[in-house]
């Protein structure tokens, strides 16, 4: 059975596809700094989403959630 070489080739191909993706624990930050950076990114993302929701909600019209059905 030559299945061992196939597995090794598959692992190499998967590693090549992954490239630089994935988590990088060696980014030179302490856990506290990483937590602060991630928290700031989440706040920015939430603010952006809220702004988009406000812009979409201000359009109004018959398609809005507040419209009454009969």
Tab-separated table of N, CA, C and O in Angstrom, residues 7 9-11 19 22-23 30 38 44 51 53 62 69:
chain	number	residue	atom	x	y	z
A	7	UNK	N	-0.961	10.604	1.535
A	7	UNK	CA	-1.298	11.466	2.670
A	7	UNK	C	-0.307	12.608	2.799
A	7	UNK	O	-0.688	13.744	3.048
A	9	UNK	N	1.525	13.924	0.427
A	9	UNK	CA	1.290	14.878	-0.670
A	9	UNK	C	0.072	15.749	-0.390
A	9	UNK	O	0.081	16.941	-0.656
A	10	UNK	N	-0.988	15.131	0.143
A	10	UNK	CA	-2.192	15.893	0.472
A	10	UNK	C	-1.908	16.939	1.544
A	10	UNK	O	-2.413	18.053	1.478
A	11	UNK	N	-1.101	16.579	2.530
A	11	UNK	CA	-0.741	17.539	3.580
A	11	UNK	C	0.035	18.715	3.000
A	11	UNK	O	-0.192	19.862	3.361
A	19	UNK	N	-1.413	28.760	2.784
A	19	UNK	CA	-0.507	29.898	2.638
A	19	UNK	C	-0.273	30.587	3.969
A	19	UNK	O	0.078	29.964	4.952
A	22	UNK	N	-4.703	31.809	8.591
A	22	UNK	CA	-4.762	31.163	9.892
A	22	UNK	C	-4.353	32.111	10.991
A	22	UNK	O	-3.977	33.252	10.770
A	23	UNK	N	-4.458	31.633	12.190
A	23	UNK	CA	-4.116	32.457	13.340
A	23	UNK	C	-2.603	32.505	13.503
A	23	UNK	O	-1.917	31.510	13.342
A	30	UNK	N	1.257	41.018	23.540
A	30	UNK	CA	0.894	40.300	24.766
A	30	UNK	C	-0.593	39.998	24.690
A	30	UNK	O	-1.327	40.625	23.915
A	38	UNK	N	-8.350	43.530	19.512
A	38	UNK	CA	-9.534	42.831	19.037
A	38	UNK	C	-10.815	43.528	19.483
A	38	UNK	O	-11.787	43.610	18.732
A	44	UNK	N	-15.461	48.903	16.236
A	44	UNK	CA	-15.536	49.559	14.925
A	44	UNK	C	-16.501	48.815	14.008
A	44	UNK	O	-17.288	49.422	13.283
A	51	UNK	N	-24.386	51.916	11.692
A	51	UNK	CA	-24.538	53.008	10.738
A	51	UNK	C	-25.242	52.525	9.476
A	51	UNK	O	-26.096	53.225	8.931
A	53	UNK	N	-27.340	49.996	9.312
A	53	UNK	CA	-28.722	49.712	9.675
A	53	UNK	C	-29.520	51.006	9.774
A	53	UNK	O	-30.680	51.065	9.349
A	62	UNK	N	-43.057	51.312	2.072
A	62	UNK	CA	-43.961	50.206	2.377
A	62	UNK	C	-43.206	48.952	2.794
A	62	UNK	O	-43.768	48.081	3.434
A	69	UNK	N	-49.912	45.429	8.358
A	69	UNK	CA	-50.524	44.560	7.359
A	69	UNK	C	-52.030	44.520	7.594
A	69	UNK	O	-52.496	44.581	8.716
